[in-house]
Coordinates of C-alpha atoms and ligand atoms in Angstrom, one line a residue:
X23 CA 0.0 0.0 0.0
X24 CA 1.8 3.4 -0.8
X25 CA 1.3 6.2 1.8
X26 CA 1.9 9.7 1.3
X27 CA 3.5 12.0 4.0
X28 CA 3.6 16.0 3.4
X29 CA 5.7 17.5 4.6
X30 CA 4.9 21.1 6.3
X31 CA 7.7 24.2 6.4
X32 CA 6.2 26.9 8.0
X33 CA 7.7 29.5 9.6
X34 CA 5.6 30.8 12.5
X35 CA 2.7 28.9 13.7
X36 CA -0.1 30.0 12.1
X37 CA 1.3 29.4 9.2
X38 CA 1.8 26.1 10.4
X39 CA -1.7 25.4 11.2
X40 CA -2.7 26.5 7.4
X41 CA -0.2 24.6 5.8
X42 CA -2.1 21.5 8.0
X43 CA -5.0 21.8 7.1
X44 CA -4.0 21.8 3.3
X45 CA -1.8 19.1 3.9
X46 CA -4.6 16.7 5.3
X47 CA -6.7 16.9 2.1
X48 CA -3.8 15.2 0.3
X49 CA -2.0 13.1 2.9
X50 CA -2.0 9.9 4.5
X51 CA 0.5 11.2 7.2
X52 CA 1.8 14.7 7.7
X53 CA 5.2 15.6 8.9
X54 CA 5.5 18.5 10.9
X55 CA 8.8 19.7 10.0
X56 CA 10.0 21.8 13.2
X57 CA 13.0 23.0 12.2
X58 CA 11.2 25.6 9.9
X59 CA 10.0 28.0 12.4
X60 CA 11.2 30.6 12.7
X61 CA 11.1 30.1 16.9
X62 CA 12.0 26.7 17.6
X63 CA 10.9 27.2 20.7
X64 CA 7.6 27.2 19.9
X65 CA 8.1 23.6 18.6
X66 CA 6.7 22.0 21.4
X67 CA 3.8 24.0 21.3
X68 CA 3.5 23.7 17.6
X69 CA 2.9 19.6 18.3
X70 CA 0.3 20.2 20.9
X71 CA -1.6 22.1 18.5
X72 CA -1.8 19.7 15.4
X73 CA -1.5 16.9 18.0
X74 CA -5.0 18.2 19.2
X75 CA -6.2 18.8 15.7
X76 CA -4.3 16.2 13.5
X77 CA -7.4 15.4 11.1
X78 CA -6.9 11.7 11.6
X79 CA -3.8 11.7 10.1
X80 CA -0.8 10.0 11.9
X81 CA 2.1 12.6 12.1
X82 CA 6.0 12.8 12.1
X83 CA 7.8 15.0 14.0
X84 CA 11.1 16.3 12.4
X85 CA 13.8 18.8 13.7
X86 CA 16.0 18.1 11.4
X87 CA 19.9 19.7 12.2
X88 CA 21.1 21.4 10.2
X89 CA 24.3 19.6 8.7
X90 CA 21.4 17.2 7.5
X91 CA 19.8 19.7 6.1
X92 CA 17.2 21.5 8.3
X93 CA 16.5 24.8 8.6
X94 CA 17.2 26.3 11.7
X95 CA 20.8 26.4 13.7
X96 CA 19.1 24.8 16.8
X97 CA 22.4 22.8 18.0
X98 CA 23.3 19.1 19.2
X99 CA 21.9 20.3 22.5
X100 CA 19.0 21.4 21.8
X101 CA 18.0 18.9 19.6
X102 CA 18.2 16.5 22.5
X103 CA 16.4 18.8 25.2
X104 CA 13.7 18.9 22.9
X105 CA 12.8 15.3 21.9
X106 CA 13.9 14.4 26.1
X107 CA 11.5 16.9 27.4
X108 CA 8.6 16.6 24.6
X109 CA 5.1 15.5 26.0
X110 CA 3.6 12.6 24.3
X111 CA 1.4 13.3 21.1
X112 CA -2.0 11.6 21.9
X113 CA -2.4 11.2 17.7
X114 CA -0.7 8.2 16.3
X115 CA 3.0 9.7 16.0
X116 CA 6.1 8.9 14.5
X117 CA 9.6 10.9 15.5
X118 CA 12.4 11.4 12.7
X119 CA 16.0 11.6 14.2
X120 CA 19.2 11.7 13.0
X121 CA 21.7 8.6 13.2
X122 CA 23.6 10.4 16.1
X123 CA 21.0 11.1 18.5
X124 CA 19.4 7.9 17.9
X125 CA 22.7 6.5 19.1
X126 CA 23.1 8.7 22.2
X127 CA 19.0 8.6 23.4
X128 CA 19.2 5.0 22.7
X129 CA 22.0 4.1 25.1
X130 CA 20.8 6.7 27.7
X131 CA 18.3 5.1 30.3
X132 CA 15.0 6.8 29.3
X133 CA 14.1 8.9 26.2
X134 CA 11.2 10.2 27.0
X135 CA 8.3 10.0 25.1
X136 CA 10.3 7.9 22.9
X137 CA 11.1 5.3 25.6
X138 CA 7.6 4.3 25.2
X139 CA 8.2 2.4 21.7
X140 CA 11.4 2.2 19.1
X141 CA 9.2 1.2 16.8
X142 CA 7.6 4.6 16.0
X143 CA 11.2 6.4 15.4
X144 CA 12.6 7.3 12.3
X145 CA 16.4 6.7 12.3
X146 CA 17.4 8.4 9.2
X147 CA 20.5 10.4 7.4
X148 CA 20.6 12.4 4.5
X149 CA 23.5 13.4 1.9
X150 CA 22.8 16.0 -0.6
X151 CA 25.4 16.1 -2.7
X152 CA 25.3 12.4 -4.3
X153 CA 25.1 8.3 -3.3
X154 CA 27.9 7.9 -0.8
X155 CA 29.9 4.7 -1.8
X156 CA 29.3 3.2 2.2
X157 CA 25.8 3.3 1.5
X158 CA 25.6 -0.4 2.5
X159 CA 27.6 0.3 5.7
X160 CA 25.5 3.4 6.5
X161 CA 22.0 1.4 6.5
X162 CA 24.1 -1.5 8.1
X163 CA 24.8 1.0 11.2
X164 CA 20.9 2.6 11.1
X165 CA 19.7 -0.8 11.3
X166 CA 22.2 -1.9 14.4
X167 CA 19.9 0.8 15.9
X168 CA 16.8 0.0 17.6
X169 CA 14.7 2.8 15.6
X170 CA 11.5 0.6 14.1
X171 CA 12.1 2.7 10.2
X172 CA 15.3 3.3 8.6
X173 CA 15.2 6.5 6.3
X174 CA 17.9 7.0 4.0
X175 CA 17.3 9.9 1.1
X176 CA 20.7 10.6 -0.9
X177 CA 21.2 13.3 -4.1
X178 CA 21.1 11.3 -7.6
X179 CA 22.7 13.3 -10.1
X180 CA 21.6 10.8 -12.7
X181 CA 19.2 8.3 -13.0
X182 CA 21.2 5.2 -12.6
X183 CA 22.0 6.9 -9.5
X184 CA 19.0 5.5 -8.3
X185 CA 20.2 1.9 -8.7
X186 CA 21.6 1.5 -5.1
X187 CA 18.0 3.1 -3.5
X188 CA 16.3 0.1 -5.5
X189 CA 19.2 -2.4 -4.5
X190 CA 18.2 -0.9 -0.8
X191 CA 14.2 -1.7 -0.9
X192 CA 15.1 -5.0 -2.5
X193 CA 17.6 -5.6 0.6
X194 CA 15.1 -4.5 3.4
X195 CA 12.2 -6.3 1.7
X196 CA 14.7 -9.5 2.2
X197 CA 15.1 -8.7 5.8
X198 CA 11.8 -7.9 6.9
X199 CA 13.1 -4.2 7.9
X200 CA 10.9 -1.2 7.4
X201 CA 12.8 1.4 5.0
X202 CA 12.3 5.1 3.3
X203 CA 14.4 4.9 0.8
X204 CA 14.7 8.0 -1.5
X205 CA 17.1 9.4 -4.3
X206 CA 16.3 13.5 -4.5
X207 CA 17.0 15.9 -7.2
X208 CA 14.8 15.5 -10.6
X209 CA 17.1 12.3 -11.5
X210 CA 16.0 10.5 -8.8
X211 CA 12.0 11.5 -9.2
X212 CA 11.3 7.6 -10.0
X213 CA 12.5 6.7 -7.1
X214 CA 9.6 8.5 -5.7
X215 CA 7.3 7.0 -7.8
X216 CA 7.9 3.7 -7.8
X217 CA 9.8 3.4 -3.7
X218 CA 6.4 2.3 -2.0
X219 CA 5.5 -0.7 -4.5
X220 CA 9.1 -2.0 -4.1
X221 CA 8.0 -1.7 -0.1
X222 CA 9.0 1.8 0.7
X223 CA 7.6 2.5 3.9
X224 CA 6.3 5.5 2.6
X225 CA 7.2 8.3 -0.1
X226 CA 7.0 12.1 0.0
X227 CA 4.5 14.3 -1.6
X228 CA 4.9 18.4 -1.2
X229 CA 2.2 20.6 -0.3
X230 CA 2.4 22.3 -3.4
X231 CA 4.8 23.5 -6.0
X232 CA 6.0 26.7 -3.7
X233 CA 6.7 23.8 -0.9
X234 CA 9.2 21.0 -1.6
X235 CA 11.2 20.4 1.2
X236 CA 13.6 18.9 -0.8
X237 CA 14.7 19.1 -4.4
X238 CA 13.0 17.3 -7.0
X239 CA 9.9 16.3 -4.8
X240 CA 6.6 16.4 -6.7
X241 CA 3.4 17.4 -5.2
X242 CA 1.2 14.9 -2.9
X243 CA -1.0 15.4 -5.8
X244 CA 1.1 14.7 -8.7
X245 CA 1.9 11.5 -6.9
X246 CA -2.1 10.5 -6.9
X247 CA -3.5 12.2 -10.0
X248 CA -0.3 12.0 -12.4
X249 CA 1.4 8.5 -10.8
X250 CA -1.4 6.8 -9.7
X251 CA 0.8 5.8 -7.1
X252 CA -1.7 4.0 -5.4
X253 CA -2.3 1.7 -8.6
X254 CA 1.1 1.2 -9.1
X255 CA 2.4 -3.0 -7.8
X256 CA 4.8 -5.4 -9.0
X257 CA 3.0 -6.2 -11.8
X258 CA 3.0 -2.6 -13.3
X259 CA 4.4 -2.0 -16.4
X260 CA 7.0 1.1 -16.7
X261 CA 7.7 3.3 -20.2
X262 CA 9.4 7.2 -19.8
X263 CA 11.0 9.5 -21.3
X264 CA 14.8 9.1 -21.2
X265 CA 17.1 13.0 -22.0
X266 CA 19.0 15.5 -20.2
X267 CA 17.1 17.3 -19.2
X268 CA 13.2 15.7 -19.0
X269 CA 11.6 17.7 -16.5
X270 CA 10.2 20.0 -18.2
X271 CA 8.6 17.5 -20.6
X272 CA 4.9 16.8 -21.1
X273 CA 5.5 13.5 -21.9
X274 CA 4.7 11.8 -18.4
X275 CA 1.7 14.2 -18.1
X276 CA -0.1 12.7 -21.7
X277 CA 1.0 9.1 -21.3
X278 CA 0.2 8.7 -17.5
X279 CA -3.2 10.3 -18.6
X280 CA -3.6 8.2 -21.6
X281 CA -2.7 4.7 -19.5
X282 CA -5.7 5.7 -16.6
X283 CA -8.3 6.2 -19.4
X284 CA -7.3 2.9 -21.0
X285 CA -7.3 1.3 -17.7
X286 CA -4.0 0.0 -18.2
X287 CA -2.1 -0.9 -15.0
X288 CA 1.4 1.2 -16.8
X289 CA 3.5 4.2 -15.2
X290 CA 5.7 6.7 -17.5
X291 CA 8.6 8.1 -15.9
X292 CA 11.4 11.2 -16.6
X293 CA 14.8 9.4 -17.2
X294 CA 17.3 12.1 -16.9
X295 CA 20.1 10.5 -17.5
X296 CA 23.3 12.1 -18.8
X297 CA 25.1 9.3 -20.7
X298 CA 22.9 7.4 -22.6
X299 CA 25.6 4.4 -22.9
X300 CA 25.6 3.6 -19.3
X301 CA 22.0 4.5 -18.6
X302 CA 21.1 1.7 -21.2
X303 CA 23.4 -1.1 -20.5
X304 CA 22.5 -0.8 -16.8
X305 CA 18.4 -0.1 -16.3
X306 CA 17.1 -0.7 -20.3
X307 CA 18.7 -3.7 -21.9
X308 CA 17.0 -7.0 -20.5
X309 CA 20.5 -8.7 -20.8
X310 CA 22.6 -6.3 -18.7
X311 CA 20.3 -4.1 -16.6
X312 CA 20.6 -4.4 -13.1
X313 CA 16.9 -3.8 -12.0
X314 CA 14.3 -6.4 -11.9
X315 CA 11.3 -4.3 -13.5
X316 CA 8.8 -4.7 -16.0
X317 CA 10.1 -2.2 -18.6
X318 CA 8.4 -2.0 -22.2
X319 CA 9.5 0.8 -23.2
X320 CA 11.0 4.4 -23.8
X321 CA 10.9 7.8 -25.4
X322 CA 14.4 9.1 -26.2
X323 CA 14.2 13.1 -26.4
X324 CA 17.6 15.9 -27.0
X325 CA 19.8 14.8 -26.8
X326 CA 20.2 11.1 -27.1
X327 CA 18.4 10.5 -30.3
X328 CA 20.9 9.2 -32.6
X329 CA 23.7 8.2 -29.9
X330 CA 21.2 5.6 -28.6
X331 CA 21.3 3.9 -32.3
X332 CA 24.2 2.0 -31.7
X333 CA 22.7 0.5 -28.4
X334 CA 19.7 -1.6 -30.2
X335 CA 19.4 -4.9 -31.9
X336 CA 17.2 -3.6 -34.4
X337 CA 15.9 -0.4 -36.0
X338 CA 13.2 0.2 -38.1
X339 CA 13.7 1.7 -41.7
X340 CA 12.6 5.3 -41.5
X341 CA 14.5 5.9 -38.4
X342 CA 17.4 5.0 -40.3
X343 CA 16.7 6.6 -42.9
X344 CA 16.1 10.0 -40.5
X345 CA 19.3 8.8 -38.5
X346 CA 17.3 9.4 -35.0
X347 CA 15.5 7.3 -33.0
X348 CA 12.9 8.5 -30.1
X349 CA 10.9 5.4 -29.5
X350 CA 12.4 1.8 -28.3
X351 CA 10.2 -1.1 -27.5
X352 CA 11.4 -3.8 -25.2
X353 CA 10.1 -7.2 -26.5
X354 CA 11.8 -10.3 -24.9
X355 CA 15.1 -9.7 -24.2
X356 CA 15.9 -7.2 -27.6
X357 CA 15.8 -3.5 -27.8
X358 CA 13.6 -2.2 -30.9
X359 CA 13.8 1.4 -32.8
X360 CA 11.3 3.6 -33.7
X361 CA 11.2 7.1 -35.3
X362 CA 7.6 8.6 -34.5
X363 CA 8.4 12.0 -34.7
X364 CA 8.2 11.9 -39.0
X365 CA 4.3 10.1 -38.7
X366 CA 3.8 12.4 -35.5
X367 CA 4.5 15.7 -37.9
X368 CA 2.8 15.1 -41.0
X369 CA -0.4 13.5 -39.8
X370 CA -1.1 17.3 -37.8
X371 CA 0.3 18.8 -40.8
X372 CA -1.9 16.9 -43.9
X373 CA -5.4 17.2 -41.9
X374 CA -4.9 20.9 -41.9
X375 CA -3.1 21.2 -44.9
X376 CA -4.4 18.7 -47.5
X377 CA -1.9 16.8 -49.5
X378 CA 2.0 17.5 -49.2
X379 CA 3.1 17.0 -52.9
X380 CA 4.5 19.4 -54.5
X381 CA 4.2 22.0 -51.6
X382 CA 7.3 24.2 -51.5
X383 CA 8.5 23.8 -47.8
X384 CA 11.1 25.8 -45.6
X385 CA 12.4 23.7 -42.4
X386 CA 13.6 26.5 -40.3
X387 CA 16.8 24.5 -38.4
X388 CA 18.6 21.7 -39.2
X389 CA 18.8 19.5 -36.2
X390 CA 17.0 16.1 -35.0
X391 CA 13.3 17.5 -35.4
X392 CA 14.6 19.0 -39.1
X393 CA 15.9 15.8 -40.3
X394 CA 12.7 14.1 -39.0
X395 CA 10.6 17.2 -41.2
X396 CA 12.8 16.9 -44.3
X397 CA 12.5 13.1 -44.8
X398 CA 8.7 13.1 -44.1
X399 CA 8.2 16.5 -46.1
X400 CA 10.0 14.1 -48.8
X401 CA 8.7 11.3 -48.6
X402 CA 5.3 13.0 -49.2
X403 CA 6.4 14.3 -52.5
X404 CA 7.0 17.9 -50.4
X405 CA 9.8 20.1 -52.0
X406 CA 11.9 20.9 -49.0
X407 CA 14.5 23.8 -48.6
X408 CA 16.3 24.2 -45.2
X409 CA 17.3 27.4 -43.3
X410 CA 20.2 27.5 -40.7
X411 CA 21.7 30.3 -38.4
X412 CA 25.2 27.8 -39.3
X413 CA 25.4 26.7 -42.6
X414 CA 28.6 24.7 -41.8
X415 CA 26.7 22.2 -39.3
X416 CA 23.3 22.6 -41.5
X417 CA 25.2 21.2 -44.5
X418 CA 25.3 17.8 -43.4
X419 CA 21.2 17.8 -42.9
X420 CA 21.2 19.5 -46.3
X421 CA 23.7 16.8 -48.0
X422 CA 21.7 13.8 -46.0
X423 CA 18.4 14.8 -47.6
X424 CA 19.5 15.9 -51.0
X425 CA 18.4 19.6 -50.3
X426 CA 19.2 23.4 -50.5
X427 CA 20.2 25.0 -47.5
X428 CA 20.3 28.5 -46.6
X429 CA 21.6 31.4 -44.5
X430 CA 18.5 31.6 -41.7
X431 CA 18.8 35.5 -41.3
X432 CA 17.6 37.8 -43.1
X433 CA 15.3 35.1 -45.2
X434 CA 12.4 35.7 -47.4
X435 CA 9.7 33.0 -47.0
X436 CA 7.5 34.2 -49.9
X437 CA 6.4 31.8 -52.4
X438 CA 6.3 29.1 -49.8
X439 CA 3.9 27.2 -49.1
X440 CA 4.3 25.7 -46.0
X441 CA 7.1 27.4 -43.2
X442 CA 8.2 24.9 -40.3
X443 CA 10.2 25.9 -37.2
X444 CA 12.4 23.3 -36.1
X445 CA 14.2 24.9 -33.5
X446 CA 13.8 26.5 -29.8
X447 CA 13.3 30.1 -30.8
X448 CA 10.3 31.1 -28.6
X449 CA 10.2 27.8 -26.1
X450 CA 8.8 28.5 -22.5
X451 CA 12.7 30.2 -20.9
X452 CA 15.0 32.2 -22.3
X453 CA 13.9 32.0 -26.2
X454 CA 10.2 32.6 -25.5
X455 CA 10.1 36.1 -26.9
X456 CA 12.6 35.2 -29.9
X457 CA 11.1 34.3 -33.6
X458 CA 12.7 32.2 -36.4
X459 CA 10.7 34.6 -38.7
X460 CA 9.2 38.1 -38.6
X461 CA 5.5 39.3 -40.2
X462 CA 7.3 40.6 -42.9
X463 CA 9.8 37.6 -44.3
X464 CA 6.3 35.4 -43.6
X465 CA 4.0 37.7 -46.1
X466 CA 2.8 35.2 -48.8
X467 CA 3.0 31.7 -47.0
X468 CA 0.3 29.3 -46.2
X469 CA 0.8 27.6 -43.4
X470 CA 3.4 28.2 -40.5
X471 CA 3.8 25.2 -38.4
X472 CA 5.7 25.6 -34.7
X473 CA 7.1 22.7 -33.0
X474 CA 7.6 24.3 -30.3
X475 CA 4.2 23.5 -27.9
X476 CA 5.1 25.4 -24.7
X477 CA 3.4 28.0 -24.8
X478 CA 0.8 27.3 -27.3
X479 CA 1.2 30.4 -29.5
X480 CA 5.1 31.5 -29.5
X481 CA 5.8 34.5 -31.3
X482 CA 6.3 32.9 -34.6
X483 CA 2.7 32.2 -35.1
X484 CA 1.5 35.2 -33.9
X485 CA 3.8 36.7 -36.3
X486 CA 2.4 34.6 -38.9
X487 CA -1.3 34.9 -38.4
X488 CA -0.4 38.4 -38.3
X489 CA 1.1 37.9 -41.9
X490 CA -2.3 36.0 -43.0
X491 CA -0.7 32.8 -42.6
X492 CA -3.3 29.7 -41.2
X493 CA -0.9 28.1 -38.3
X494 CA -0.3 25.5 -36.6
X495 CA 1.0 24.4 -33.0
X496 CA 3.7 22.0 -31.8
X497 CA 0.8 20.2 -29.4
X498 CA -0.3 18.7 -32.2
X499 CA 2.5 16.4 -33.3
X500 CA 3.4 15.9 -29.4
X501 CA 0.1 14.2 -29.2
X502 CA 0.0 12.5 -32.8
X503 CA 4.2 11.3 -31.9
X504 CA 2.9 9.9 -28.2
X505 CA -0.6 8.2 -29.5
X506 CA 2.0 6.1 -32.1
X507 CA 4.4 5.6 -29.3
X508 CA 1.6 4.4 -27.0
X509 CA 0.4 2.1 -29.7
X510 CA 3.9 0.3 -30.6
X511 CA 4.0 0.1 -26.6
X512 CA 0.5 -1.2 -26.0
X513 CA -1.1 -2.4 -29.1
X514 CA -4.2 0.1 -28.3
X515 CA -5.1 3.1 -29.8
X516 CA -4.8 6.0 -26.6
X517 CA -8.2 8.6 -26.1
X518 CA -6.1 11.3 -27.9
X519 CA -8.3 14.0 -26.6
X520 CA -7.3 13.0 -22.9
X521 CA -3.8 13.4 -24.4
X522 CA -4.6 16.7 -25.4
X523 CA -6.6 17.4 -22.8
X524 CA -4.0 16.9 -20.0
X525 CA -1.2 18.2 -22.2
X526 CA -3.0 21.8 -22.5
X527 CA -3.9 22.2 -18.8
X528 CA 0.0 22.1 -17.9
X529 CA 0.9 24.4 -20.5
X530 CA 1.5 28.2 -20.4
X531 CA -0.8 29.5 -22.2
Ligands
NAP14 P1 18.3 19.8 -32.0 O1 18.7 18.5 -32.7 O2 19.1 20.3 -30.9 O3 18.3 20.9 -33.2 C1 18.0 22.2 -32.9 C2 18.2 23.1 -34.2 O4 17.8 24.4 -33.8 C3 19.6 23.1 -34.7 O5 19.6 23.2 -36.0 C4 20.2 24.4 -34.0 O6 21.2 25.0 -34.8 C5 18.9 25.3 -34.1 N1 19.0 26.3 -33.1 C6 19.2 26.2 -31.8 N2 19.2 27.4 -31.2 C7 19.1 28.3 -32.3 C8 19.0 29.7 -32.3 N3 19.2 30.5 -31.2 N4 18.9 30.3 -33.5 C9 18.7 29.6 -34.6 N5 18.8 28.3 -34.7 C10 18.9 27.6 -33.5 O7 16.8 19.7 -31.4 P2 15.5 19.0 -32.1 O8 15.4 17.6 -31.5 O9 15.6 19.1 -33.6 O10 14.3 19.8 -31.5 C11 14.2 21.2 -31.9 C12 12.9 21.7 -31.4 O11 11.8 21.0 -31.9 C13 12.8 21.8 -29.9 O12 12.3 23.0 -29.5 C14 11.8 20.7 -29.6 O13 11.0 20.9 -28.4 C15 10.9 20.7 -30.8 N6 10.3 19.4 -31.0 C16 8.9 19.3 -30.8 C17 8.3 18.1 -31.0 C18 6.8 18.0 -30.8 O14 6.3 16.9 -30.5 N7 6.1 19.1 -30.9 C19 9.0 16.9 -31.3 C20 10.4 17.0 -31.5 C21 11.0 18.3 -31.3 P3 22.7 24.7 -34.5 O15 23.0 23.4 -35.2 O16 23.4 25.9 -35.1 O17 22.9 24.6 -33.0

């Protein structure tokens, strides 16, 4: 059964009691994080508040020091004065310490109210700047200890990093010992996800966005409504997206959504993982991964679409032809390659457009998504021209696909019928108020098509509608792309519109 804690940071107490009674519409326990306010000697008082209120949730008391990465400078000292002197919470209670005080309250004669039961403490230890290579040793000393739960949360900095938390659950699961196991930062986010149905005792869900406690923890509710933690078991199937980075993607938001409406018992997790190489050989390929899970498959986003080619033991034509693959399928113990991104772009592009052939199109860029573009523009009898900001790296596109290729500033897009952007200018961040192309180069054209989804309209197409072109947003081939991955993954057709549906509501719009 998964379980939920929020945590609350609050600095005074009233804020404290707010951030409670929030937290208790999401949680299934609620840790009071002490070390937040801004008086820590209002702690005390702060439990016998939510101890009297506590909305039937069990809570965990934390003053976490700060060399393990609380908030306040209360010292060694007071640390221990507090938990020695603290009167017993009437509501179902569990008390986090650190490894050190553990040790010292568990050899004194009374450790009052914890005397009353080990069980109910939390013996844990943090290290935030990656997985420390004792990490063995380190739950081999918390579990010499007679706290009931070991908690060990460590920085992953890539997502195999979150190999030895797995390697952790699996050992605690062996020895009947009650473990939180977490990896933090965004690498570590499946960790989160899947911890509880690999027997994490529990996982952690923040208030809200404003209210991690630590990095990379999503939202109670992105656990429940995105996750579906509490669906998640042994048996559940796992696909995600694997880049550097993949946080900001949509990808788990339309797939998640598109697995609940199908009923399909499937997660989709963010894979960042820096070197694609080792990621694969040790958590993808069934013959050298070293992670029992039930993996079928994976989205490969910037930048690992072509080095991943190497890595498979077969590839479908048109993603050799494009020389990218962003789709693998696991089946038995063989890695398959897919290019969705061509079928993704054109089926968007012919619905709104009609037929292809013999359109005159300009692929603005000449990277992954403009290779993808050029051979599907092609292959649909399109006559394809590419613009660059660096004809030297653009040439190679250019050469690949048989086409002209021109200087990017300073273009003149008349007499073209369709104009595709194929590179960041105007993504969500720094580029959002940057176009590839201005009303007046765009006077003439058709179509303009954006790949760029986030926000909807970027500055390109309202440049373009401004220039009477029709347009036509990235959203659309990042839903037709993921319904073809789902299908390869699956063998159902997803509810495209909950795709959409999800995929807009997270968007800036
Ligand atoms: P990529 O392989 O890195 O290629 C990016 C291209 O954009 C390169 O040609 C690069 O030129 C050019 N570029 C980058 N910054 C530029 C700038 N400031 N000015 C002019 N040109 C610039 O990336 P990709 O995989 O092709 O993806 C490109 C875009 O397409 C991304 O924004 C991505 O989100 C979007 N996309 C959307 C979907 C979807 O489903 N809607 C799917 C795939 C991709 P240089 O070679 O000179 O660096």
């Amino acid at each position: 059964m998964s379980r939920i804690c929020v945590p609350v940071c609050a600095r005074s107490l009233d804020e404290m009691r707010d951030a409670v009674e929030r937290a208790a519409e999401a949680a299934d326990l609620i840790e009071l994080r002490l070390d937040c306010l801004d008086d820590v000697e209002a702690a005390s008082r702060a439990v016998e508040v939510e101890d009297a209120r506590s909305f039937g949730r069990p809570l965990i008391l934390t003053l976490r020091s700060a060399e393990q990465g609380g908030h306040s400078s209360v010292d060694y000292e007071g640390r221990r004065r507090f938990w020695s002197s603290l009167k017993p919470p009437a509501a179902d209670c569990l008390f986090d310490l650190e490894y050190d005080l553990v040790q010292d309250l568990s050899s004194a004669a009374s450790l009052h109210p914890l005397d009353a039961d080990w069980k109910q403490v939390i013996c844990s230890h943090h290290d935030f700047k990656g997985v420390p290579p004792d990490l063995e040793k380190i739950y081999e000393a918390i579990a010499a200890t007679p706290a009931g739960i070991i908690k060990i949360a460590v920085q992953a900095n890539d997502a195999i990093d979150c190999l030895p938390i797995f390697n952790l659950l699996e050992r605690a699961r062996r020895e009947h010992r009650e473990l939180i196991a977490i990896a933090m930062g965004p690498a570590g986010i499946i960790t989160r996800v899947l911890g509880p149905s690999r027997g994490s005792f529990l996982t952690y869900g923040a208030l809200d966005d404003e209210n991690a406690t630590a990095p990379g923890q999503p939202t109670a509710k992105q656990l429940r409504d995105v996750y579906r933690i509490e669906r998640l078991d042994s048996e559940t199937e796992v696909m995600g997206i694997v880049g550097n980075p993949v946080n900001q993607s949509l990808s788990p938001v339309i797939h998640n959504a598109a697995f609940a409406a199908a009923n399909i018992n499937a997660v989709y997790l963010p894979f960042q993982a820096h070197d694609v190489t080792e990621f694969m050989r040790r958590m993808v390929h069934p013959k050298t991964r070293e992670i029992v899970w039930n993996l079928r498959g994976l989205s490969v986003t910037i930048p690992h679409k072509s080095a991943v080619m190497p890595l498979l033991d077969w590839i479908d034509e048109t993603a050799k032809e494009i020389g990218a693959v962003n789709t693998i399928l696991v089946r038995d113990d063989q890695l398959l390659g897919y290019n969705t991104d061509a079928s993704g772009l054109m089926t968007p592009l012919i619905n709104r457009f009609g037929a292809i052939r013999d359109a005159r199109c300009a692929v603005i860029g000449a990277g992954g998504a403009a290779r993808a573009a050029s051979w599907a523009l092609i292959n649909e009898g399109g006559m394809v021209e590419l613009f660059a900001r660096n004809l030297g790296r653009a040439a190679i596109t250019a050469k690949d696909f048989g086409v002209p290729c021109h200087q990017l500033s300073g273009a003149d897009f008349a007499g073209f019928d369709i104009v595709i952007n194929t590179t960041p200018l105007g993504m969500f961040g720094a580029y959002q108020e940057v176009t590839p192309a201005t009303t007046a180069q765009l006077l003439g054209v058709r179509l303009a098509y954006d790949l760029v989804y986030n926000p909807i309209e970027t500055v390109f197409l309202r440049q373009a509608r401004a220039a009477g072109c029709d347009i036509l947003s990235g959203i659309e081939m990042l839903i037709a792309q993921g319904a073809e991955q789902f299908r390869l993954w699956t063998g159902q057709f997803p509810d495209a519109n909950v795709m959409r549906t999800r995929a807009l509501r997270s968007l800036v719009q």
